[in-house]
Amino acid sequence: MNEFNLGTLAVIGLAICVIDCFFWMWGGRSGKWKRRFLGAGIQTIGINILSLICGTWAWQFVLALGPEMGSRSMGYGGDTTGEKIMRRAVFAVGSLAAGAVLAWGIGFGSNAIWLLIAQAVASAVSIVLGVKNPLPAAVEEVFVCLSLKYFNWGYLFIKTVSS
């Protein structure tokens, strides 16, 4: 696949991820089902469809839906520092688990491990931001969701450069 097509698919993935993050934020205000099911479904279906187009699909990609829904099982705010850390950790670990499932699908090669490490660093940063949040909640929710969830889109492109 040429660079233009790959870049176009990455932009489409980014757009889908932005829609997912919108449902994450919206579901935090009303209707948690939007966050848990619509957002997670949009993310997982999008990854599976684009990986089919890229020719990198693996059956494990379907399993990413479980950790995606789990990552959205609770909000990530709180009244105490411990509650903020615990709630944000659920989101971060669930996002990281979805990344691990996707890495498993492509065989845990060195490129997948590097992407998973970068995703783990972003997860740790999101937990820190959960304690000391410099942004308004609605804005920060979208950016944290985007920073953690967009890593998942990288896994479907790894085989296009490493094969």
PDB file of C-alpha atoms in Angstrom:
ATOM      1  CA  MET A   1       0.000   0.000   0.000  1.00  0.00           C
ATOM      2  CA  ASN A   2       1.445   3.397  -0.918  1.00  0.00           C
ATOM      3  CA  GLU A   3       2.168   6.161   1.580  1.00  0.00           C
ATOM      4  CA  PHE A   4      -0.780   8.317   0.546  1.00  0.00           C
ATOM      5  CA  ASN A   5      -3.252   5.496   1.144  1.00  0.00           C
ATOM      6  CA  LEU A   6      -1.666   4.603   4.496  1.00  0.00           C
ATOM      7  CA  GLY A   7      -1.721   8.254   5.566  1.00  0.00           C
ATOM      8  CA  THR A   8      -5.343   8.588   4.498  1.00  0.00           C
ATOM      9  CA  LEU A   9      -6.284   5.510   6.532  1.00  0.00           C
ATOM     10  CA  ALA A  10      -4.445   6.966   9.550  1.00  0.00           C
ATOM     11  CA  VAL A  11      -6.430  10.205   9.215  1.00  0.00           C
ATOM     12  CA  ILE A  12      -9.671   8.202   8.952  1.00  0.00           C
ATOM     13  CA  GLY A  13      -8.588   6.324  12.097  1.00  0.00           C
ATOM     14  CA  LEU A  14      -7.962   9.633  13.842  1.00  0.00           C
ATOM     15  CA  ALA A  15     -11.428  10.870  12.861  1.00  0.00           C
ATOM     16  CA  ILE A  16     -13.018   7.685  14.195  1.00  0.00           C
ATOM     17  CA  CYS A  17     -10.998   8.034  17.401  1.00  0.00           C
ATOM     18  CA  VAL A  18     -12.184  11.640  17.798  1.00  0.00           C
ATOM     19  CA  ILE A  19     -15.792  10.459  17.476  1.00  0.00           C
ATOM     20  CA  ASP A  20     -15.083   7.780  20.083  1.00  0.00           C
ATOM     21  CA  CYS A  21     -13.619  10.413  22.426  1.00  0.00           C
ATOM     22  CA  PHE A  22     -16.665  12.603  21.910  1.00  0.00           C
ATOM     23  CA  PHE A  23     -18.869   9.743  23.144  1.00  0.00           C
ATOM     24  CA  TRP A  24     -16.465   9.232  26.075  1.00  0.00           C
ATOM     25  CA  MET A  25     -16.904  12.868  27.101  1.00  0.00           C
ATOM     26  CA  TRP A  26     -20.656  12.982  26.379  1.00  0.00           C
ATOM     27  CA  GLY A  27     -21.288   9.762  28.275  1.00  0.00           C
ATOM     28  CA  GLY A  28     -19.531  11.266  31.279  1.00  0.00           C
ATOM     29  CA  ARG A  29     -22.250  13.898  31.507  1.00  0.00           C
ATOM     30  CA  SER A  30     -25.322  11.814  30.796  1.00  0.00           C
ATOM     31  CA  GLY A  31     -25.983   8.257  29.741  1.00  0.00           C
ATOM     32  CA  LYS A  32     -22.927   6.147  30.645  1.00  0.00           C
ATOM     33  CA  TRP A  33     -24.002   3.687  27.948  1.00  0.00           C
ATOM     34  CA  LYS A  34     -22.766   6.205  25.333  1.00  0.00           C
ATOM     35  CA  ARG A  35     -19.310   5.997  26.825  1.00  0.00           C
ATOM     36  CA  ARG A  36     -19.266   2.266  27.467  1.00  0.00           C
ATOM     37  CA  PHE A  37     -20.944   0.847  24.402  1.00  0.00           C
ATOM     38  CA  LEU A  38     -21.084   3.447  21.622  1.00  0.00           C
ATOM     39  CA  GLY A  39     -17.565   4.758  22.130  1.00  0.00           C
ATOM     40  CA  ALA A  40     -16.007   1.327  22.669  1.00  0.00           C
ATOM     41  CA  GLY A  41     -17.958  -0.118  19.748  1.00  0.00           C
ATOM     42  CA  ILE A  42     -16.993   2.697  17.396  1.00  0.00           C
ATOM     43  CA  GLN A  43     -13.333   2.309  18.353  1.00  0.00           C
ATOM     44  CA  THR A  44     -13.259  -1.487  17.991  1.00  0.00           C
ATOM     45  CA  ILE A  45     -15.324  -1.685  14.796  1.00  0.00           C
ATOM     46  CA  GLY A  46     -13.218   1.066  13.240  1.00  0.00           C
ATOM     47  CA  ILE A  47      -9.961  -0.701  14.082  1.00  0.00           C
ATOM     48  CA  ASN A  48     -11.266  -3.972  12.668  1.00  0.00           C
ATOM     49  CA  ILE A  49     -12.538  -2.410   9.426  1.00  0.00           C
ATOM     50  CA  LEU A  50      -9.375  -0.406   8.788  1.00  0.00           C
ATOM     51  CA  SER A  51      -7.159  -3.399   9.585  1.00  0.00           C
ATOM     52  CA  LEU A  52      -9.140  -5.413   7.024  1.00  0.00           C
ATOM     53  CA  ILE A  53      -8.490  -2.675   4.470  1.00  0.00           C
ATOM     54  CA  CYS A  54      -4.778  -2.632   5.399  1.00  0.00           C
ATOM     55  CA  GLY A  55      -4.594  -6.412   5.207  1.00  0.00           C
ATOM     56  CA  THR A  56      -3.384  -6.651   8.819  1.00  0.00           C
ATOM     57  CA  TRP A  57      -6.528  -7.946  10.505  1.00  0.00           C
ATOM     58  CA  ALA A  58      -6.198 -10.655  13.162  1.00  0.00           C
ATOM     59  CA  TRP A  59      -9.069 -12.349  14.996  1.00  0.00           C
ATOM     60  CA  GLN A  60      -7.753 -10.996  18.321  1.00  0.00           C
ATOM     61  CA  PHE A  61      -8.679  -7.477  17.174  1.00  0.00           C
ATOM     62  CA  VAL A  62     -12.323  -8.348  17.846  1.00  0.00           C
ATOM     63  CA  LEU A  63     -11.405  -9.188  21.458  1.00  0.00           C
ATOM     64  CA  ALA A  64     -10.246  -5.596  22.032  1.00  0.00           C
ATOM     65  CA  LEU A  65     -13.913  -4.719  22.643  1.00  0.00           C
ATOM     66  CA  GLY A  66     -13.782  -6.283  26.128  1.00  0.00           C
ATOM     67  CA  PRO A  67     -10.944  -4.131  27.522  1.00  0.00           C
ATOM     68  CA  GLU A  68     -12.338  -1.107  25.687  1.00  0.00           C
ATOM     69  CA  MET A  69     -15.674  -1.466  27.494  1.00  0.00           C
ATOM     70  CA  GLY A  70     -13.869  -2.252  30.752  1.00  0.00           C
ATOM     71  CA  SER A  71     -11.753   0.887  30.480  1.00  0.00           C
ATOM     72  CA  ARG A  72     -14.951   2.919  30.367  1.00  0.00           C
ATOM     73  CA  SER A  73     -16.644   1.182  33.300  1.00  0.00           C
ATOM     74  CA  MET A  74     -16.416   4.213  35.581  1.00  0.00           C
ATOM     75  CA  GLY A  75     -15.660   7.878  35.408  1.00  0.00           C
ATOM     76  CA  TYR A  76     -12.191   9.011  36.275  1.00  0.00           C
ATOM     77  CA  GLY A  77     -12.853  11.920  38.565  1.00  0.00           C
ATOM     78  CA  GLY A  78     -13.163  11.767  42.311  1.00  0.00           C
ATOM     79  CA  ASP A  79     -13.275  13.680  45.553  1.00  0.00           C
ATOM     80  CA  THR A  80     -10.135  12.212  47.113  1.00  0.00           C
ATOM     81  CA  THR A  81      -6.680  11.678  45.658  1.00  0.00           C
ATOM     82  CA  GLY A  82      -6.980   7.912  46.105  1.00  0.00           C
ATOM     83  CA  GLU A  83     -10.318   7.821  44.311  1.00  0.00           C
ATOM     84  CA  LYS A  84      -8.919   9.895  41.433  1.00  0.00           C
ATOM     85  CA  ILE A  85      -5.908   7.598  41.078  1.00  0.00           C
ATOM     86  CA  MET A  86      -8.004   4.428  41.234  1.00  0.00           C
ATOM     87  CA  ARG A  87     -10.591   5.616  38.712  1.00  0.00           C
ATOM     88  CA  ARG A  88      -8.022   6.947  36.269  1.00  0.00           C
ATOM     89  CA  ALA A  89      -6.004   3.737  36.648  1.00  0.00           C
ATOM     90  CA  VAL A  90      -9.056   1.718  35.527  1.00  0.00           C
ATOM     91  CA  PHE A  91      -9.243   3.777  32.337  1.00  0.00           C
ATOM     92  CA  ALA A  92      -5.482   3.635  31.766  1.00  0.00           C
ATOM     93  CA  VAL A  93      -5.139  -0.102  32.454  1.00  0.00           C
ATOM     94  CA  GLY A  94      -8.179  -0.908  30.295  1.00  0.00           C
ATOM     95  CA  SER A  95      -6.738   1.149  27.440  1.00  0.00           C
ATOM     96  CA  LEU A  96      -3.384  -0.559  27.881  1.00  0.00           C
ATOM     97  CA  ALA A  97      -5.079  -3.980  27.975  1.00  0.00           C
ATOM     98  CA  ALA A  98      -6.802  -3.212  24.664  1.00  0.00           C
ATOM     99  CA  GLY A  99      -3.378  -2.326  23.268  1.00  0.00           C
ATOM    100  CA  ALA A 100      -1.972  -5.609  24.590  1.00  0.00           C
ATOM    101  CA  VAL A 101      -4.774  -7.559  22.886  1.00  0.00           C
ATOM    102  CA  LEU A 102      -4.018  -5.776  19.614  1.00  0.00           C
ATOM    103  CA  ALA A 103      -0.270  -6.412  20.057  1.00  0.00           C
ATOM    104  CA  TRP A 104      -1.083 -10.073  20.652  1.00  0.00           C
ATOM    105  CA  GLY A 105      -2.986 -10.089  17.374  1.00  0.00           C
ATOM    106  CA  ILE A 106       0.101  -9.026  15.452  1.00  0.00           C
ATOM    107  CA  GLY A 107       2.475 -11.277  17.359  1.00  0.00           C
ATOM    108  CA  PHE A 108       4.125  -9.078  20.027  1.00  0.00           C
ATOM    109  CA  GLY A 109       6.991  -8.194  17.697  1.00  0.00           C
ATOM    110  CA  SER A 110       9.509  -5.534  18.665  1.00  0.00           C
ATOM    111  CA  ASN A 111       7.538  -2.742  16.971  1.00  0.00           C
ATOM    112  CA  ALA A 112       4.386  -3.745  18.853  1.00  0.00           C
ATOM    113  CA  ILE A 113       6.297  -3.792  22.153  1.00  0.00           C
ATOM    114  CA  TRP A 114       7.638  -0.277  21.526  1.00  0.00           C
ATOM    115  CA  LEU A 115       4.132   0.967  20.814  1.00  0.00           C
ATOM    116  CA  LEU A 116       2.849  -0.768  23.947  1.00  0.00           C
ATOM    117  CA  ILE A 117       5.611   0.883  26.025  1.00  0.00           C
ATOM    118  CA  ALA A 118       4.665   4.300  24.621  1.00  0.00           C
ATOM    119  CA  GLN A 119       1.034   3.554  25.471  1.00  0.00           C
ATOM    120  CA  ALA A 120       2.068   2.608  29.033  1.00  0.00           C
ATOM    121  CA  VAL A 121       3.900   5.925  29.432  1.00  0.00           C
ATOM    122  CA  ALA A 122       0.808   7.804  28.197  1.00  0.00           C
ATOM    123  CA  SER A 123      -1.276   5.787  30.670  1.00  0.00           C
ATOM    124  CA  ALA A 124       1.003   6.779  33.557  1.00  0.00           C
ATOM    125  CA  VAL A 125       0.838  10.444  32.496  1.00  0.00           C
ATOM    126  CA  SER A 126      -2.967  10.255  32.399  1.00  0.00           C
ATOM    127  CA  ILE A 127      -2.997   8.979  36.000  1.00  0.00           C
ATOM    128  CA  VAL A 128      -0.805  11.916  37.065  1.00  0.00           C
ATOM    129  CA  LEU A 129      -3.152  14.316  35.261  1.00  0.00           C
ATOM    130  CA  GLY A 130      -6.037  12.712  37.124  1.00  0.00           C
ATOM    131  CA  VAL A 131      -4.552  13.955  40.381  1.00  0.00           C
ATOM    132  CA  LYS A 132      -3.417  17.383  39.203  1.00  0.00           C
ATOM    133  CA  ASN A 133      -5.672  18.360  36.344  1.00  0.00           C
ATOM    134  CA  PRO A 134      -4.688  21.695  34.755  1.00  0.00           C
ATOM    135  CA  LEU A 135      -7.618  21.716  32.288  1.00  0.00           C
ATOM    136  CA  PRO A 136     -11.402  21.905  32.575  1.00  0.00           C
ATOM    137  CA  ALA A 137     -12.799  18.371  32.859  1.00  0.00           C
ATOM    138  CA  ALA A 138     -14.676  18.289  29.533  1.00  0.00           C
ATOM    139  CA  VAL A 139     -11.596  19.388  27.584  1.00  0.00           C
ATOM    140  CA  GLU A 140      -9.238  17.117  29.476  1.00  0.00           C
ATOM    141  CA  GLU A 141     -11.500  14.082  29.019  1.00  0.00           C
ATOM    142  CA  VAL A 142     -11.332  14.379  25.241  1.00  0.00           C
ATOM    143  CA  PHE A 143      -7.547  14.846  25.171  1.00  0.00           C
ATOM    144  CA  VAL A 144      -6.804  12.029  27.611  1.00  0.00           C
ATOM    145  CA  CYS A 145      -9.119   9.692  25.715  1.00  0.00           C
ATOM    146  CA  LEU A 146      -7.464  10.660  22.445  1.00  0.00           C
ATOM    147  CA  SER A 147      -3.931  10.291  23.819  1.00  0.00           C
ATOM    148  CA  LEU A 148      -4.621   6.775  25.121  1.00  0.00           C
ATOM    149  CA  LYS A 149      -6.979   5.452  22.458  1.00  0.00           C
ATOM    150  CA  TYR A 150      -5.121   6.626  19.367  1.00  0.00           C
ATOM    151  CA  PHE A 151      -2.206   4.342  20.237  1.00  0.00           C
ATOM    152  CA  ASN A 152      -4.561   1.421  19.551  1.00  0.00           C
ATOM    153  CA  TRP A 153      -4.785   2.478  15.920  1.00  0.00           C
ATOM    154  CA  GLY A 154      -1.031   2.096  15.513  1.00  0.00           C
ATOM    155  CA  TYR A 155      -1.154  -1.677  15.918  1.00  0.00           C
ATOM    156  CA  LEU A 156      -3.028  -2.179  12.681  1.00  0.00           C
ATOM    157  CA  PHE A 157      -0.312  -0.333  10.755  1.00  0.00           C
ATOM    158  CA  ILE A 158       2.717  -2.106  12.265  1.00  0.00           C
ATOM    159  CA  LYS A 159       2.627  -5.041   9.857  1.00  0.00           C
ATOM    160  CA  THR A 160       2.579  -2.664   6.902  1.00  0.00           C
ATOM    161  CA  VAL A 161       6.103  -1.451   7.811  1.00  0.00           C
ATOM    162  CA  SER A 162       7.603  -4.540   9.441  1.00  0.00           C
ATOM    163  CA  SER A 163       6.619  -7.191   6.904  1.00  0.00           C
TER     164      SER A 163
END
